Amino acid sequence: MKFRFDQTLTKEDMRQLSLRHIYEHFGYVHYKMNKFEEYDLYAENKDFLAGDKIITFTDTNGRLLALKPDVTLSIVKNYIDVPGEVKKVYYSENIYRTSRNTRTYKEIMQTGLECIGDLDVYQTAEVLMLAAASLEALGESRYILDVSHMGLIRGFLQELELRPKHEEMFLSLLRKKNVHGIRTLFDSIGTGDELRETAIALASTYGSPESVIEVLRESSLNDTMDEALDELETICRILEAQGADGVHLDFSLVNDMSYYNGVMFRGYIEGIPSGVLSGGRYDELLDKMGKRRSEKSGAIGFAINMDLINGCAEDQEEYDVDVLLLYGKAAESEDFDPEDLADRVNTLIEEGYSVQAQKNPPERLKYRKLMEYLPGGVLK
């Protein structure tokens, strides 16, 4: 019995194979994990998670376990920092989170990768190259990869010296690109003109790396901001040289600074209104989990919400099966030969068709072609 698997793979299967092909060519190794972890792992790092609702249950030995809402935490938990080495893994796992719309729990297929260890600017750029390549493969070349850098935000906050509540307000306004709100906030706390203009530049400047970096160079206030811009410029030159032409800089991308410290990025593909890919550098998580033995050690990665892509209305499979083969009449005859029916089904499969043999047509089954296996072995 021979099968042509390339003819039976769904679009979802082809996407996963395409991403796996990309990651393995860059030396990333497949990472497999359990469906659940000890609850404490997530409880201690709730700020790192996309939501605070976690499905828990008690194991037979009394331990409180949780269905995994995140993969990165599990990878970091099992990571051993070896100076001078870099661990590169990719995964395709189901995670369990609360739906923002229905507030019910849902299972989400997530594919992504993590690069942990002695990171340098090349390793960082490689992860962004793989993010761009993933979006290109999933979106058939039409994609946008928005990139930011937490170092630029950190450097600016050093100059602002805001109270915690004002800092939180500013970051919220920055995420929303609310220039008017930033002006109002800075007026109320008496911030100077130079800081005000830099904040507005961060919130409103968006576009190609070359144009954005040029603008922000003029607004840089200290070495921290300069270093972030230098790293961004190097990374963007590498991306451009490797053909990643959908990259834009957007400094409204801001995550929790108790975890994230370097580049941040979010990816979009045509036809889906929300981001399908998100990632960034999270060295602070290594510190918090006691996994950092060297100052050079860092971590960066990204995750793709495959359910958003696979669930796109325009992307639904047109047919469930190529051939619906009905044999009800033949089965009722005295000379019905199930062995001959099996041969006919396998012949169609070897010719590259997917076949569902049924006595009667199933409800809601979508098929390209209807065939009948009639008494006497006649196929029409």
JSON list of C-alpha atoms in Angstrom, two decimals, residues 91-188:
[
{"chain": "A", "resi": 91, "resn": "TYR", "atom": "CA", "xyz": [8.11, 24.22, 19.17]},
{"chain": "A", "resi": 92, "resn": "SER", "atom": "CA", "xyz": [4.52, 23.64, 18.07]},
{"chain": "A", "resi": 93, "resn": "GLU", "atom": "CA", "xyz": [2.34, 23.30, 21.14]},
{"chain": "A", "resi": 94, "resn": "ASN", "atom": "CA", "xyz": [-1.23, 23.79, 22.28]},
{"chain": "A", "resi": 95, "resn": "ILE", "atom": "CA", "xyz": [-1.60, 26.38, 25.03]},
{"chain": "A", "resi": 96, "resn": "TYR", "atom": "CA", "xyz": [-4.65, 27.18, 27.13]},
{"chain": "A", "resi": 97, "resn": "ARG", "atom": "CA", "xyz": [-5.82, 30.76, 27.65]},
{"chain": "A", "resi": 98, "resn": "THR", "atom": "CA", "xyz": [-8.95, 32.81, 28.20]},
{"chain": "A", "resi": 99, "resn": "SER", "atom": "CA", "xyz": [-10.69, 34.16, 25.12]},
{"chain": "A", "resi": 100, "resn": "ARG", "atom": "CA", "xyz": [-10.87, 37.98, 25.24]},
{"chain": "A", "resi": 101, "resn": "ASN", "atom": "CA", "xyz": [-14.26, 37.94, 23.53]},
{"chain": "A", "resi": 102, "resn": "THR", "atom": "CA", "xyz": [-16.11, 35.15, 25.35]},
{"chain": "A", "resi": 103, "resn": "ARG", "atom": "CA", "xyz": [-14.06, 34.99, 28.58]},
{"chain": "A", "resi": 104, "resn": "THR", "atom": "CA", "xyz": [-14.07, 31.21, 28.22]},
{"chain": "A", "resi": 105, "resn": "TYR", "atom": "CA", "xyz": [-11.01, 29.00, 28.06]},
{"chain": "A", "resi": 106, "resn": "LYS", "atom": "CA", "xyz": [-9.74, 28.02, 24.65]},
{"chain": "A", "resi": 107, "resn": "GLU", "atom": "CA", "xyz": [-7.01, 25.81, 23.24]},
{"chain": "A", "resi": 108, "resn": "ILE", "atom": "CA", "xyz": [-4.62, 27.67, 20.92]},
{"chain": "A", "resi": 109, "resn": "MET", "atom": "CA", "xyz": [-2.02, 26.16, 18.60]},
{"chain": "A", "resi": 110, "resn": "GLN", "atom": "CA", "xyz": [1.20, 28.14, 19.01]},
{"chain": "A", "resi": 111, "resn": "THR", "atom": "CA", "xyz": [4.41, 27.78, 17.01]},
{"chain": "A", "resi": 112, "resn": "GLY", "atom": "CA", "xyz": [7.57, 29.62, 17.92]},
{"chain": "A", "resi": 113, "resn": "LEU", "atom": "CA", "xyz": [11.22, 29.51, 18.87]},
{"chain": "A", "resi": 114, "resn": "GLU", "atom": "CA", "xyz": [13.61, 30.56, 21.61]},
{"chain": "A", "resi": 115, "resn": "CYS", "atom": "CA", "xyz": [17.29, 31.50, 21.41]},
{"chain": "A", "resi": 116, "resn": "ILE", "atom": "CA", "xyz": [18.95, 31.51, 24.86]},
{"chain": "A", "resi": 117, "resn": "GLY", "atom": "CA", "xyz": [22.56, 31.91, 25.93]},
{"chain": "A", "resi": 118, "resn": "ASP", "atom": "CA", "xyz": [25.58, 33.98, 24.89]},
{"chain": "A", "resi": 119, "resn": "LEU", "atom": "CA", "xyz": [23.67, 36.35, 22.61]},
{"chain": "A", "resi": 120, "resn": "ASP", "atom": "CA", "xyz": [25.22, 38.95, 20.36]},
{"chain": "A", "resi": 121, "resn": "VAL", "atom": "CA", "xyz": [23.83, 41.23, 17.68]},
{"chain": "A", "resi": 122, "resn": "TYR", "atom": "CA", "xyz": [23.98, 38.46, 15.05]},
{"chain": "A", "resi": 123, "resn": "GLN", "atom": "CA", "xyz": [21.92, 36.03, 17.16]},
{"chain": "A", "resi": 124, "resn": "THR", "atom": "CA", "xyz": [19.37, 38.78, 17.77]},
{"chain": "A", "resi": 125, "resn": "ALA", "atom": "CA", "xyz": [19.21, 39.63, 14.08]},
{"chain": "A", "resi": 126, "resn": "GLU", "atom": "CA", "xyz": [18.87, 35.93, 13.19]},
{"chain": "A", "resi": 127, "resn": "VAL", "atom": "CA", "xyz": [15.75, 35.61, 15.34]},
{"chain": "A", "resi": 128, "resn": "LEU", "atom": "CA", "xyz": [14.21, 38.63, 13.59]},
{"chain": "A", "resi": 129, "resn": "MET", "atom": "CA", "xyz": [15.20, 37.15, 10.21]},
{"chain": "A", "resi": 130, "resn": "LEU", "atom": "CA", "xyz": [13.35, 33.97, 11.16]},
{"chain": "A", "resi": 131, "resn": "ALA", "atom": "CA", "xyz": [10.34, 36.00, 12.29]},
{"chain": "A", "resi": 132, "resn": "ALA", "atom": "CA", "xyz": [10.27, 37.78, 8.92]},
{"chain": "A", "resi": 133, "resn": "ALA", "atom": "CA", "xyz": [10.76, 34.49, 7.04]},
{"chain": "A", "resi": 134, "resn": "SER", "atom": "CA", "xyz": [7.88, 32.95, 9.03]},
{"chain": "A", "resi": 135, "resn": "LEU", "atom": "CA", "xyz": [5.54, 35.81, 8.17]},
{"chain": "A", "resi": 136, "resn": "GLU", "atom": "CA", "xyz": [6.59, 35.66, 4.53]},
{"chain": "A", "resi": 137, "resn": "ALA", "atom": "CA", "xyz": [5.86, 31.91, 4.39]},
{"chain": "A", "resi": 138, "resn": "LEU", "atom": "CA", "xyz": [2.49, 32.28, 6.14]},
{"chain": "A", "resi": 139, "resn": "GLY", "atom": "CA", "xyz": [1.34, 35.40, 4.34]},
{"chain": "A", "resi": 140, "resn": "GLU", "atom": "CA", "xyz": [2.61, 34.49, 0.86]},
{"chain": "A", "resi": 141, "resn": "SER", "atom": "CA", "xyz": [5.14, 37.37, 0.88]},
{"chain": "A", "resi": 142, "resn": "ARG", "atom": "CA", "xyz": [2.82, 40.13, 2.16]},
{"chain": "A", "resi": 143, "resn": "TYR", "atom": "CA", "xyz": [3.66, 40.97, 5.75]},
{"chain": "A", "resi": 144, "resn": "ILE", "atom": "CA", "xyz": [4.70, 43.71, 8.17]},
{"chain": "A", "resi": 145, "resn": "LEU", "atom": "CA", "xyz": [7.17, 43.23, 11.01]},
{"chain": "A", "resi": 146, "resn": "ASP", "atom": "CA", "xyz": [7.01, 46.14, 13.46]},
{"chain": "A", "resi": 147, "resn": "VAL", "atom": "CA", "xyz": [10.16, 46.47, 15.59]},
{"chain": "A", "resi": 148, "resn": "SER", "atom": "CA", "xyz": [10.89, 48.48, 18.74]},
{"chain": "A", "resi": 149, "resn": "HIS", "atom": "CA", "xyz": [13.65, 48.55, 21.36]},
{"chain": "A", "resi": 150, "resn": "MET", "atom": "CA", "xyz": [13.08, 48.68, 25.11]},
{"chain": "A", "resi": 151, "resn": "GLY", "atom": "CA", "xyz": [16.55, 50.19, 25.56]},
{"chain": "A", "resi": 152, "resn": "LEU", "atom": "CA", "xyz": [15.34, 53.36, 23.89]},
{"chain": "A", "resi": 153, "resn": "ILE", "atom": "CA", "xyz": [12.37, 53.55, 26.25]},
{"chain": "A", "resi": 154, "resn": "ARG", "atom": "CA", "xyz": [14.52, 52.77, 29.29]},
{"chain": "A", "resi": 155, "resn": "GLY", "atom": "CA", "xyz": [17.00, 55.48, 28.34]},
{"chain": "A", "resi": 156, "resn": "PHE", "atom": "CA", "xyz": [14.22, 58.03, 27.94]},
{"chain": "A", "resi": 157, "resn": "LEU", "atom": "CA", "xyz": [12.68, 57.10, 31.30]},
{"chain": "A", "resi": 158, "resn": "GLN", "atom": "CA", "xyz": [16.08, 57.64, 32.93]},
{"chain": "A", "resi": 159, "resn": "GLU", "atom": "CA", "xyz": [15.87, 61.27, 31.86]},
{"chain": "A", "resi": 160, "resn": "LEU", "atom": "CA", "xyz": [12.22, 61.68, 32.83]},
{"chain": "A", "resi": 161, "resn": "GLU", "atom": "CA", "xyz": [12.61, 60.41, 36.41]},
{"chain": "A", "resi": 162, "resn": "LEU", "atom": "CA", "xyz": [8.84, 60.03, 36.78]},
{"chain": "A", "resi": 163, "resn": "ARG", "atom": "CA", "xyz": [6.94, 58.78, 39.77]},
{"chain": "A", "resi": 164, "resn": "PRO", "atom": "CA", "xyz": [5.74, 55.18, 39.29]},
{"chain": "A", "resi": 165, "resn": "LYS", "atom": "CA", "xyz": [2.13, 56.20, 38.65]},
{"chain": "A", "resi": 166, "resn": "HIS", "atom": "CA", "xyz": [3.16, 58.83, 36.08]},
{"chain": "A", "resi": 167, "resn": "GLU", "atom": "CA", "xyz": [5.54, 56.39, 34.40]},
{"chain": "A", "resi": 168, "resn": "GLU", "atom": "CA", "xyz": [2.72, 53.87, 34.10]},
{"chain": "A", "resi": 169, "resn": "MET", "atom": "CA", "xyz": [0.45, 56.55, 32.62]},
{"chain": "A", "resi": 170, "resn": "PHE", "atom": "CA", "xyz": [3.09, 57.59, 30.11]},
{"chain": "A", "resi": 171, "resn": "LEU", "atom": "CA", "xyz": [3.75, 54.01, 28.94]},
{"chain": "A", "resi": 172, "resn": "SER", "atom": "CA", "xyz": [0.01, 53.44, 28.53]},
{"chain": "A", "resi": 173, "resn": "LEU", "atom": "CA", "xyz": [-0.29, 56.58, 26.39]},
{"chain": "A", "resi": 174, "resn": "LEU", "atom": "CA", "xyz": [2.79, 55.58, 24.38]},
{"chain": "A", "resi": 175, "resn": "ARG", "atom": "CA", "xyz": [1.27, 52.17, 23.58]},
{"chain": "A", "resi": 176, "resn": "LYS", "atom": "CA", "xyz": [-1.84, 53.96, 22.26]},
{"chain": "A", "resi": 177, "resn": "LYS", "atom": "CA", "xyz": [0.22, 56.55, 20.31]},
{"chain": "A", "resi": 178, "resn": "ASN", "atom": "CA", "xyz": [-1.79, 59.18, 22.19]},
{"chain": "A", "resi": 179, "resn": "VAL", "atom": "CA", "xyz": [0.22, 62.33, 21.50]},
{"chain": "A", "resi": 180, "resn": "HIS", "atom": "CA", "xyz": [-2.44, 64.64, 22.96]},
{"chain": "A", "resi": 181, "resn": "GLY", "atom": "CA", "xyz": [-2.54, 62.60, 26.15]},
{"chain": "A", "resi": 182, "resn": "ILE", "atom": "CA", "xyz": [1.25, 62.73, 26.46]},
{"chain": "A", "resi": 183, "resn": "ARG", "atom": "CA", "xyz": [1.21, 66.53, 26.08]},
{"chain": "A", "resi": 184, "resn": "THR", "atom": "CA", "xyz": [-1.50, 66.82, 28.73]},
{"chain": "A", "resi": 185, "resn": "LEU", "atom": "CA", "xyz": [0.39, 64.54, 31.14]},
{"chain": "A", "resi": 186, "resn": "PHE", "atom": "CA", "xyz": [3.67, 66.38, 30.68]},
{"chain": "A", "resi": 187, "resn": "ASP", "atom": "CA", "xyz": [1.94, 69.75, 31.14]},
{"chain": "A", "resi": 188, "resn": "SER", "atom": "CA", "xyz": [0.49, 68.56, 34.44]}
]
